[in-house]
Amino acid sequence: MSIEAQSARSFAALSRADLATLVPELLLCGQLIDRSGMAHLIVEFGRSGMAQVAIEEWQAASPWYTRRMQRALRYEGDDVVTIFKGLQLDIGAPPQFMDFRYRVDDPQHGEFWLDHCGALMDVEPLGDEYVTAMCHDIEDPTFDATALATNPHAQVRPIHRPPRRPADRHPHCAWTVIIDEAHVPPTMQPHTEQVGRSAAYTVELSPIDAAGEGNHDYAGPLLSDVRFQDFSQSALVRIAEEVCLQQHLLALGFLIAVRKRVDEDKAREITRKQLTGIAGVTAQRIRDALGLPDDLEGLAAVLSVHPLVNPTQYVDSEIRFGGGRLQLRVGRRGPVDIDGGWPTLIDGEHLEALQALVRGVNPRFTVRVLDEDPAGLLLAVDVTDEPAPECVEVAITKVSTGAAFEFEDRGIPLPLYVV
């Protein structure tokens, strides 16, 4: 990756090839947000309480970010194909790690199945109760909430699902999607309505320029896999911004759900732990995926595309790099500050998430407050003599098999037509 133009605007500074590498990483890291947060919820609320928070956060976020991606890539519709395209660009279903396969019978009927479910691999060792919580209690209402964004009469129902019987059953699960006017639409929950009123849902991101090589939308047939290198550079910029925004919307849903159950101080404590874990793992995966060095210049490049401070239209931040010095300003005047999202959890007394982020690039990095006032927080990144130990929140997130997952090139995808 070229890191010469760190003053350029976020994702637009990246090449088409680097963006195609980065987008699936961002989708996977979005899925790992739950791996980062769920352990802390189990401590506070137990398994059933954790499951209920997960249901509410995904119900709150997924309909809105699904609609945003439909509009951005011009595949709006009300059929099964539209639902399946949305799943391919959803942080809840990152490619290959959650290996969704699809069949379309007609515009109102289809099936999908998971040849590999990374989330199942994470929870199966915990026993059938945790598998049932994820694959039954959480999936039933959240799949329908995602389908709701496309057609209120869509229902997603299992053909089979874990706990697996026999233990090596494959595919891991299979589901039908049926659109029928007789289906009673699910009721939109208050937490979903609340996120729909957020600044995140309405923020304007980079328009897709129809010039240049590659696909500018996903308006054609459903493909067996989304191959991101087939999109144009401009389309990939927009997709990357949307995926970062998906993460922010999910974090808002998480915070809303947690706030129902504990006081504000405890809610912020839990959400800071969630943010700390995912910030560190995401920084490390971005560094490795883009082949960046572990010096300050590499960290500046990671920061320029890290979801904590992106998209720039939503998060008020500035990276200042030059003369061997790196500073980060976290402002307080962006739409994310209206929503009370991730960056509002960071202040001079709560730097854990930023410490995890910079140490995800190099464990010898540390952040130091230069100035703090109502307009924002200014930090310097220093280099210490000794590496810091990995923090507990990052170690918990790395328990997921997704933390070390490697993507592969699957070649040219096939269009999927009605069978």
Short mmCIF file of C-alpha atoms in Angstrom, two decimals:
data_model
loop_
_atom_site.label_atom_id
_atom_site.label_comp_id
_atom_site.label_asym_id
_atom_site.label_seq_id
_atom_site.Cartn_x
_atom_site.Cartn_y
_atom_site.Cartn_z
CA MET A 1 0.00 0.00 0.00
CA SER A 2 1.23 3.49 -0.81
CA ILE A 3 1.21 5.71 2.28
CA GLU A 4 2.57 8.86 0.68
CA ALA A 5 -0.66 10.87 0.81
CA GLN A 6 -1.72 10.69 4.42
CA SER A 7 -3.18 14.18 4.25
CA ALA A 8 -5.70 12.98 1.61
CA ARG A 9 -9.24 12.29 2.63
CA SER A 10 -9.60 8.85 4.20
CA PHE A 11 -10.54 6.04 1.80
CA ALA A 12 -10.22 8.18 -1.33
CA ALA A 13 -6.42 8.11 -0.87
CA LEU A 14 -6.33 4.33 -1.37
CA SER A 15 -5.92 2.50 -4.64
CA ARG A 16 -8.68 0.36 -6.08
CA ALA A 17 -6.69 -2.78 -5.21
CA ASP A 18 -6.15 -1.74 -1.60
CA LEU A 19 -9.81 -0.86 -1.18
CA ALA A 20 -10.82 -4.27 -2.55
CA THR A 21 -8.60 -5.83 0.11
CA LEU A 22 -9.82 -3.55 2.87
CA VAL A 23 -13.61 -3.85 2.42
CA PRO A 24 -13.95 -7.53 3.43
CA GLU A 25 -11.67 -6.79 6.39
CA LEU A 26 -14.04 -4.04 7.52
CA LEU A 27 -17.03 -6.38 7.11
CA LEU A 28 -15.33 -9.06 9.20
CA CYS A 29 -14.29 -6.61 11.91
CA GLY A 30 -17.90 -5.41 12.05
CA GLN A 31 -18.98 -8.95 12.87
CA LEU A 32 -16.29 -9.17 15.54
CA ILE A 33 -17.87 -6.25 17.40
CA ASP A 34 -20.15 -8.81 19.04
CA ARG A 35 -17.26 -11.09 19.90
CA SER A 36 -15.74 -8.08 21.65
CA GLY A 37 -18.88 -7.15 23.55
CA MET A 38 -20.67 -10.37 24.38
CA ALA A 39 -18.25 -11.67 27.02
CA HIS A 40 -18.75 -8.51 29.08
CA LEU A 41 -22.53 -8.84 28.73
CA ILE A 42 -22.43 -12.41 30.00
CA VAL A 43 -20.63 -11.21 33.13
CA GLU A 44 -23.29 -8.56 33.75
CA PHE A 45 -26.49 -10.23 32.53
CA GLY A 46 -25.85 -13.93 32.03
CA ARG A 47 -26.37 -15.89 28.82
CA SER A 48 -30.03 -15.00 28.35
CA GLY A 49 -29.42 -11.31 29.02
CA MET A 50 -26.55 -11.32 26.54
CA ALA A 51 -28.80 -12.85 23.91
CA GLN A 52 -31.50 -10.25 24.46
CA VAL A 53 -29.02 -7.38 24.06
CA ALA A 54 -27.75 -8.97 20.84
CA ILE A 55 -31.30 -9.24 19.49
CA GLU A 56 -32.04 -5.60 20.25
CA GLU A 57 -28.77 -4.19 18.85
CA TRP A 58 -29.14 -6.01 15.51
CA GLN A 59 -32.86 -5.24 15.29
CA ALA A 60 -32.02 -1.60 15.91
CA ALA A 61 -29.28 -1.29 13.30
CA SER A 62 -29.69 -3.78 10.46
CA PRO A 63 -32.85 -2.44 8.75
CA TRP A 64 -31.32 1.03 8.44
CA TYR A 65 -27.88 0.12 7.16
CA THR A 66 -29.43 -2.42 4.78
CA ARG A 67 -31.51 0.32 3.19
CA ARG A 68 -28.51 2.65 2.99
CA MET A 69 -26.45 0.08 1.06
CA GLN A 70 -29.37 -0.64 -1.28
CA ARG A 71 -29.60 3.03 -2.19
CA ALA A 72 -25.83 3.48 -2.49
CA LEU A 73 -25.35 0.57 -4.92
CA ARG A 74 -28.67 0.94 -6.76
CA TYR A 75 -30.19 -2.44 -6.08
CA GLU A 76 -33.34 -1.33 -4.28
CA GLY A 77 -36.26 -3.73 -4.67
CA ASP A 78 -38.72 -5.87 -2.75
CA ASP A 79 -37.72 -9.39 -3.79
CA VAL A 80 -35.55 -12.25 -2.56
CA VAL A 81 -32.62 -11.21 -4.77
CA THR A 82 -32.54 -7.80 -3.05
CA ILE A 83 -32.51 -9.48 0.37
CA PHE A 84 -29.63 -11.74 -0.64
CA LYS A 85 -27.57 -8.89 -2.09
CA GLY A 86 -28.00 -7.05 1.20
CA LEU A 87 -26.68 -10.03 3.17
CA GLN A 88 -23.56 -10.08 0.98
CA LEU A 89 -22.76 -6.51 2.09
CA ASP A 90 -23.73 -6.85 5.76
CA ILE A 91 -21.35 -6.87 8.73
CA GLY A 92 -23.53 -9.63 10.16
CA ALA A 93 -22.51 -11.88 7.26
CA PRO A 94 -18.87 -11.13 6.32
CA PRO A 95 -17.80 -13.07 3.20
CA GLN A 96 -16.15 -16.47 3.62
CA PHE A 97 -16.08 -16.27 7.44
CA MET A 98 -19.88 -16.48 7.28
CA ASP A 99 -20.01 -18.39 3.99
CA PHE A 100 -23.55 -17.79 2.76
CA ARG A 101 -24.64 -19.67 -0.37
CA TYR A 102 -27.86 -18.79 -2.20
CA ARG A 103 -30.58 -20.27 -4.40
CA VAL A 104 -33.37 -18.25 -6.01
CA ASP A 105 -36.53 -20.11 -6.98
CA ASP A 106 -38.54 -17.05 -8.01
CA PRO A 107 -38.78 -13.42 -6.85
CA GLN A 108 -40.71 -14.48 -3.72
CA HIS A 109 -38.93 -17.74 -2.81
CA GLY A 110 -35.32 -18.65 -2.13
CA GLU A 111 -32.97 -20.46 0.17
CA PHE A 112 -29.60 -19.78 1.72
CA TRP A 113 -27.26 -21.97 3.67
CA LEU A 114 -23.91 -21.55 5.39
CA ASP A 115 -21.11 -23.77 4.13
CA HIS A 116 -19.04 -22.31 6.96
CA CYS A 117 -20.26 -20.31 9.94
CA GLY A 118 -17.42 -18.68 11.82
CA ALA A 119 -19.80 -17.55 14.55
CA LEU A 120 -20.82 -21.18 15.12
CA MET A 121 -17.17 -22.19 15.35
CA ASP A 122 -16.78 -19.59 18.10
CA VAL A 123 -19.72 -20.72 20.24
CA GLU A 124 -19.87 -24.49 19.63
CA PRO A 125 -17.10 -25.16 22.17
CA LEU A 126 -19.26 -23.41 24.80
CA GLY A 127 -22.02 -26.00 24.51
CA ASP A 128 -25.54 -26.41 23.14
CA GLU A 129 -27.09 -23.71 25.33
CA TYR A 130 -24.91 -21.01 23.77
CA VAL A 131 -25.43 -22.44 20.28
CA THR A 132 -29.20 -22.37 20.78
CA ALA A 133 -29.02 -18.79 22.08
CA MET A 134 -27.25 -17.67 18.91
CA CYS A 135 -28.85 -19.87 16.24
CA HIS A 136 -32.40 -19.79 17.61
CA ASP A 137 -33.04 -16.99 20.09
CA ILE A 138 -30.97 -14.33 18.30
CA GLU A 139 -31.31 -15.37 14.66
CA ASP A 140 -35.11 -15.68 14.49
CA PRO A 141 -35.97 -12.04 15.22
CA THR A 142 -32.85 -10.54 13.66
CA PHE A 143 -33.11 -12.30 10.29
CA ASP A 144 -36.68 -11.04 10.00
CA ALA A 145 -35.55 -7.54 11.00
CA THR A 146 -32.97 -7.55 8.19
CA ALA A 147 -35.54 -8.82 5.65
CA LEU A 148 -37.96 -6.12 6.85
CA ALA A 149 -35.74 -3.52 5.21
CA THR A 150 -36.59 -5.02 1.81
CA ASN A 151 -40.12 -6.36 2.19
CA PRO A 152 -42.30 -6.33 5.34
CA HIS A 153 -43.91 -9.60 4.22
CA ALA A 154 -40.61 -11.52 4.03
CA GLN A 155 -40.03 -14.34 6.48
CA VAL A 156 -36.77 -16.22 7.08
CA ARG A 157 -37.33 -19.70 8.53
CA PRO A 158 -34.96 -22.59 9.28
CA ILE A 159 -34.77 -25.81 7.29
CA HIS A 160 -32.21 -27.05 9.80
CA ARG A 161 -29.84 -25.31 12.18
CA PRO A 162 -27.49 -26.04 15.08
CA PRO A 163 -27.01 -27.57 17.55
CA ARG A 164 -25.73 -29.90 14.85
CA ARG A 165 -27.03 -33.46 14.80
CA PRO A 166 -24.86 -35.28 13.84
CA ALA A 167 -22.02 -33.17 15.23
CA ASP A 168 -20.37 -32.76 11.81
CA ARG A 169 -23.57 -31.87 9.92
CA HIS A 170 -22.92 -29.83 6.80
CA PRO A 171 -23.89 -27.26 5.70
CA HIS A 172 -23.95 -25.71 9.14
CA CYS A 173 -27.48 -24.40 8.68
CA ALA A 174 -30.07 -23.80 5.94
CA TRP A 175 -32.97 -21.36 5.69
CA THR A 176 -35.90 -20.49 3.45
CA VAL A 177 -36.88 -16.93 2.53
CA ILE A 178 -40.52 -16.56 1.52
CA ILE A 179 -42.32 -13.34 0.64
CA ASP A 180 -46.08 -13.68 1.01
CA GLU A 181 -48.70 -10.95 1.44
CA ALA A 182 -50.36 -13.22 4.03
CA HIS A 183 -47.33 -12.89 6.33
CA VAL A 184 -47.96 -10.44 9.14
CA PRO A 185 -45.08 -7.90 9.18
CA PRO A 186 -43.05 -7.83 12.39
CA THR A 187 -43.65 -4.84 14.61
CA MET A 188 -40.89 -2.25 14.48
CA GLN A 189 -39.47 -2.03 17.98
CA PRO A 190 -38.80 1.27 19.82
CA HIS A 191 -35.03 0.69 19.73
CA THR A 192 -35.23 0.29 15.93
CA GLU A 193 -37.23 3.50 15.60
CA GLN A 194 -34.68 5.29 17.81
CA VAL A 195 -31.73 4.35 15.60
CA GLY A 196 -33.78 5.34 12.56
CA ARG A 197 -33.83 8.88 13.96
CA SER A 198 -30.03 8.98 14.35
CA ALA A 199 -27.71 11.25 12.42
CA ALA A 200 -25.88 8.10 11.32
CA TYR A 201 -28.85 6.91 9.28
CA THR A 202 -29.18 10.14 7.32
CA VAL A 203 -25.55 11.26 6.93
CA GLU A 204 -24.47 11.84 3.32
CA LEU A 205 -21.38 9.92 2.22
CA SER A 206 -19.17 10.11 -0.88
CA PRO A 207 -21.16 9.99 -4.14
CA ILE A 208 -20.16 7.26 -6.58
CA ASP A 209 -18.56 8.68 -9.72
CA ALA A 210 -19.73 6.81 -12.82
CA ALA A 211 -16.35 7.37 -14.49
CA GLY A 212 -13.44 4.97 -14.26
CA GLU A 213 -13.01 1.22 -14.56
CA GLY A 214 -15.13 -1.30 -12.70
CA ASN A 215 -18.73 -1.66 -11.58
CA HIS A 216 -20.36 1.44 -10.13
CA ASP A 217 -23.29 -0.41 -8.56
CA TYR A 218 -24.77 -3.88 -7.89
CA ALA A 219 -27.82 -3.42 -10.11
CA GLY A 220 -27.14 -6.54 -12.20
CA PRO A 221 -27.81 -10.17 -11.33
CA LEU A 222 -27.17 -11.68 -7.91
CA LEU A 223 -23.67 -13.17 -7.86
CA SER A 224 -22.54 -16.29 -6.02
CA ASP A 225 -19.86 -14.15 -4.35
CA VAL A 226 -19.22 -10.43 -4.31
CA ARG A 227 -15.75 -9.92 -5.74
CA PHE A 228 -14.79 -6.49 -4.52
CA GLN A 229 -12.01 -5.98 -7.06
CA ASP A 230 -14.72 -5.82 -9.74
CA PHE A 231 -16.08 -2.56 -8.32
CA SER A 232 -14.73 0.83 -9.32
CA GLN A 233 -12.48 2.80 -7.02
CA SER A 234 -15.26 5.30 -6.34
CA ALA A 235 -17.80 2.55 -5.55
CA LEU A 236 -15.32 0.90 -3.17
CA VAL A 237 -14.80 4.20 -1.34
CA ARG A 238 -18.54 4.43 -0.78
CA ILE A 239 -18.84 0.77 0.25
CA ALA A 240 -16.02 1.20 2.79
CA GLU A 241 -17.70 4.28 4.23
CA GLU A 242 -21.04 2.48 4.46
CA VAL A 243 -19.46 -0.52 6.21
CA CYS A 244 -17.85 1.77 8.79
CA LEU A 245 -21.23 3.41 9.28
CA GLN A 246 -22.78 -0.04 9.77
CA GLN A 247 -20.40 -0.51 12.68
CA HIS A 248 -21.40 2.81 14.22
CA LEU A 249 -25.11 1.99 13.85
CA LEU A 250 -24.57 -1.39 15.50
CA ALA A 251 -22.66 0.28 18.34
CA LEU A 252 -25.56 2.70 18.84
CA GLY A 253 -27.96 -0.24 19.00
CA PHE A 254 -25.70 -1.95 21.53
CA LEU A 255 -25.56 1.13 23.74
CA ILE A 256 -29.35 1.60 23.61
CA ALA A 257 -29.89 -2.03 24.63
CA VAL A 258 -27.36 -1.89 27.47
CA ARG A 259 -28.77 1.40 28.78
CA LYS A 260 -32.13 -0.30 29.35
CA ARG A 261 -30.52 -2.60 31.86
CA VAL A 262 -27.94 -0.57 33.80
CA ASP A 263 -27.22 3.03 34.76
CA GLU A 264 -25.33 5.38 32.46
CA ASP A 265 -21.91 4.89 34.08
CA LYS A 266 -22.13 1.11 33.80
CA ALA A 267 -23.47 1.31 30.24
CA ARG A 268 -20.52 3.44 29.16
CA GLU A 269 -18.10 1.14 30.99
CA ILE A 270 -19.41 -1.92 29.13
CA THR A 271 -19.43 -0.14 25.77
CA ARG A 272 -15.89 1.15 26.31
CA LYS A 273 -14.75 -2.44 26.84
CA GLN A 274 -16.51 -3.45 23.62
CA LEU A 275 -14.84 -0.59 21.74
CA THR A 276 -11.41 -1.30 23.21
CA GLY A 277 -11.43 -4.92 22.12
CA ILE A 278 -12.58 -4.29 18.55
CA ALA A 279 -10.39 -1.19 18.09
CA GLY A 280 -7.23 -3.17 18.77
CA VAL A 281 -8.11 -6.20 16.65
CA THR A 282 -9.27 -4.02 13.75
CA ALA A 283 -6.04 -1.99 13.76
CA GLN A 284 -3.94 -5.14 13.63
CA ARG A 285 -5.98 -6.68 10.80
CA ILE A 286 -5.86 -3.47 8.75
CA ARG A 287 -2.09 -3.22 9.21
CA ASP A 288 -1.55 -6.82 8.14
CA ALA A 289 -4.05 -6.80 5.25
CA LEU A 290 -2.55 -3.70 3.65
CA GLY A 291 1.05 -4.69 4.37
CA LEU A 292 1.75 -1.56 6.40
CA PRO A 293 4.87 -1.03 8.52
CA ASP A 294 4.57 -0.92 12.30
CA ASP A 295 6.04 2.60 12.52
CA LEU A 296 4.27 5.93 13.01
CA GLU A 297 3.71 6.32 9.28
CA GLY A 298 2.00 2.93 9.21
CA LEU A 299 -0.13 3.91 12.20
CA ALA A 300 -1.16 7.13 10.43
CA ALA A 301 -2.30 5.03 7.48
CA VAL A 302 -4.26 2.68 9.76
CA LEU A 303 -5.93 5.60 11.53
CA SER A 304 -6.96 7.10 8.20
CA VAL A 305 -9.23 4.10 7.49
CA HIS A 306 -10.06 2.81 10.98
CA PRO A 307 -13.83 2.62 11.69
CA LEU A 308 -13.47 4.36 15.05
CA VAL A 309 -12.75 7.65 13.24
CA ASN A 310 -14.54 6.96 9.94
CA PRO A 311 -16.36 7.83 7.82
CA THR A 312 -15.06 11.37 8.01
CA GLN A 313 -18.49 12.78 7.12
CA TYR A 314 -19.75 11.29 10.42
CA VAL A 315 -16.74 11.54 12.74
CA ASP A 316 -14.95 14.82 13.49
CA SER A 317 -11.26 13.88 13.59
CA GLU A 318 -7.92 14.86 12.12
CA ILE A 319 -4.64 12.98 11.69
CA ARG A 320 -1.49 15.11 11.78
CA PHE A 321 1.68 13.37 10.67
CA GLY A 322 5.04 14.87 9.75
CA GLY A 323 8.58 15.27 10.94
CA GLY A 324 8.46 11.92 12.69
CA ARG A 325 5.56 13.02 14.88
CA LEU A 326 1.97 11.82 14.91
CA GLN A 327 -1.01 13.53 16.50
CA LEU A 328 -4.69 12.70 16.50
CA ARG A 329 -7.47 15.18 17.15
CA VAL A 330 -10.84 13.77 18.19
CA GLY A 331 -13.33 16.59 17.73
CA ARG A 332 -16.75 17.03 19.31
CA ARG A 333 -18.64 18.65 16.43
CA GLY A 334 -19.49 15.74 14.15
CA PRO A 335 -22.81 13.94 13.64
CA VAL A 336 -21.45 11.08 15.77
CA ASP A 337 -21.35 13.48 18.72
CA ILE A 338 -25.05 14.19 18.26
CA ASP A 339 -25.70 10.44 18.39
CA GLY A 340 -23.39 9.84 21.35
CA GLY A 341 -21.46 7.18 19.43
CA TRP A 342 -18.06 5.56 19.83
CA PRO A 343 -15.76 8.64 19.85
CA THR A 344 -17.79 10.20 22.68
CA LEU A 345 -16.60 7.35 24.90
CA ILE A 346 -13.02 8.64 24.58
CA ASP A 347 -11.74 11.46 26.76
CA GLY A 348 -8.64 12.34 28.73
CA GLU A 349 -9.60 9.91 31.50
CA HIS A 350 -10.65 7.09 29.14
CA LEU A 351 -7.99 6.40 26.54
CA GLU A 352 -8.19 2.60 26.62
CA ALA A 353 -9.70 2.22 23.14
CA LEU A 354 -7.08 4.44 21.53
CA GLN A 355 -4.30 2.67 23.44
CA ALA A 356 -5.57 -0.64 22.08
CA LEU A 357 -5.78 0.81 18.57
CA VAL A 358 -2.24 2.17 18.41
CA ARG A 359 -0.82 -0.95 20.07
CA GLY A 360 -2.61 -3.07 17.47
CA VAL A 361 -0.06 -1.58 15.06
CA ASN A 362 2.90 -1.66 17.47
CA PRO A 363 2.81 -2.61 21.17
CA ARG A 364 5.45 0.07 21.88
CA PHE A 365 3.07 2.89 20.91
CA THR A 366 1.18 4.88 23.53
CA VAL A 367 -1.12 7.90 23.38
CA ARG A 368 -0.70 11.02 25.50
CA VAL A 369 -3.11 13.94 25.99
CA LEU A 370 -1.80 17.26 24.69
CA ASP A 371 -4.96 19.30 25.14
CA GLU A 372 -8.63 18.82 25.96
CA ASP A 373 -11.48 21.29 25.81
CA PRO A 374 -15.16 21.25 24.76
CA ALA A 375 -14.11 21.39 21.09
CA GLY A 376 -12.13 18.19 21.26
CA LEU A 377 -9.21 16.10 22.43
CA LEU A 378 -5.69 16.40 21.01
CA LEU A 379 -3.35 13.45 21.48
CA ALA A 380 0.24 12.61 20.64
CA VAL A 381 1.52 9.12 19.89
CA ASP A 382 4.78 8.31 21.66
CA VAL A 383 7.12 5.35 21.27
CA THR A 384 8.15 3.58 24.47
CA ASP A 385 11.22 1.46 25.11
CA GLU A 386 9.25 -1.63 26.14
CA PRO A 387 6.16 -3.16 24.51
CA ALA A 388 2.93 -3.00 26.49
CA PRO A 389 1.16 -6.28 27.26
CA GLU A 390 -1.95 -7.01 25.26
CA CYS A 391 -5.01 -5.69 27.10
CA VAL A 392 -7.70 -8.05 28.34
CA GLU A 393 -10.39 -6.66 26.03
CA VAL A 394 -8.30 -7.35 22.91
CA ALA A 395 -7.37 -10.83 24.16
CA ILE A 396 -11.07 -11.61 24.68
CA THR A 397 -11.91 -10.52 21.13
CA LYS A 398 -9.11 -12.67 19.76
CA VAL A 399 -10.78 -15.76 21.18
CA SER A 400 -12.92 -15.58 18.03
CA THR A 401 -11.61 -17.56 15.08
CA GLY A 402 -12.38 -14.44 13.05
CA ALA A 403 -9.46 -12.57 14.58
CA ALA A 404 -6.99 -14.75 12.64
CA PHE A 405 -9.22 -15.55 9.64
CA GLU A 406 -7.63 -15.31 6.19
CA PHE A 407 -9.56 -14.49 3.03
CA GLU A 408 -8.89 -16.35 -0.20
CA ASP A 409 -9.37 -15.58 -3.88
CA ARG A 410 -12.31 -17.66 -5.11
CA GLY A 411 -12.07 -16.63 -8.73
CA ILE A 412 -14.81 -15.26 -10.95
CA PRO A 413 -18.27 -15.46 -9.31
CA LEU A 414 -21.25 -16.90 -11.15
CA PRO A 415 -24.55 -15.07 -11.65
CA LEU A 416 -27.45 -16.79 -9.85
CA TYR A 417 -30.69 -16.90 -11.82
CA VAL A 418 -34.08 -18.39 -11.02
CA VAL A 419 -33.79 -22.17 -11.03
#
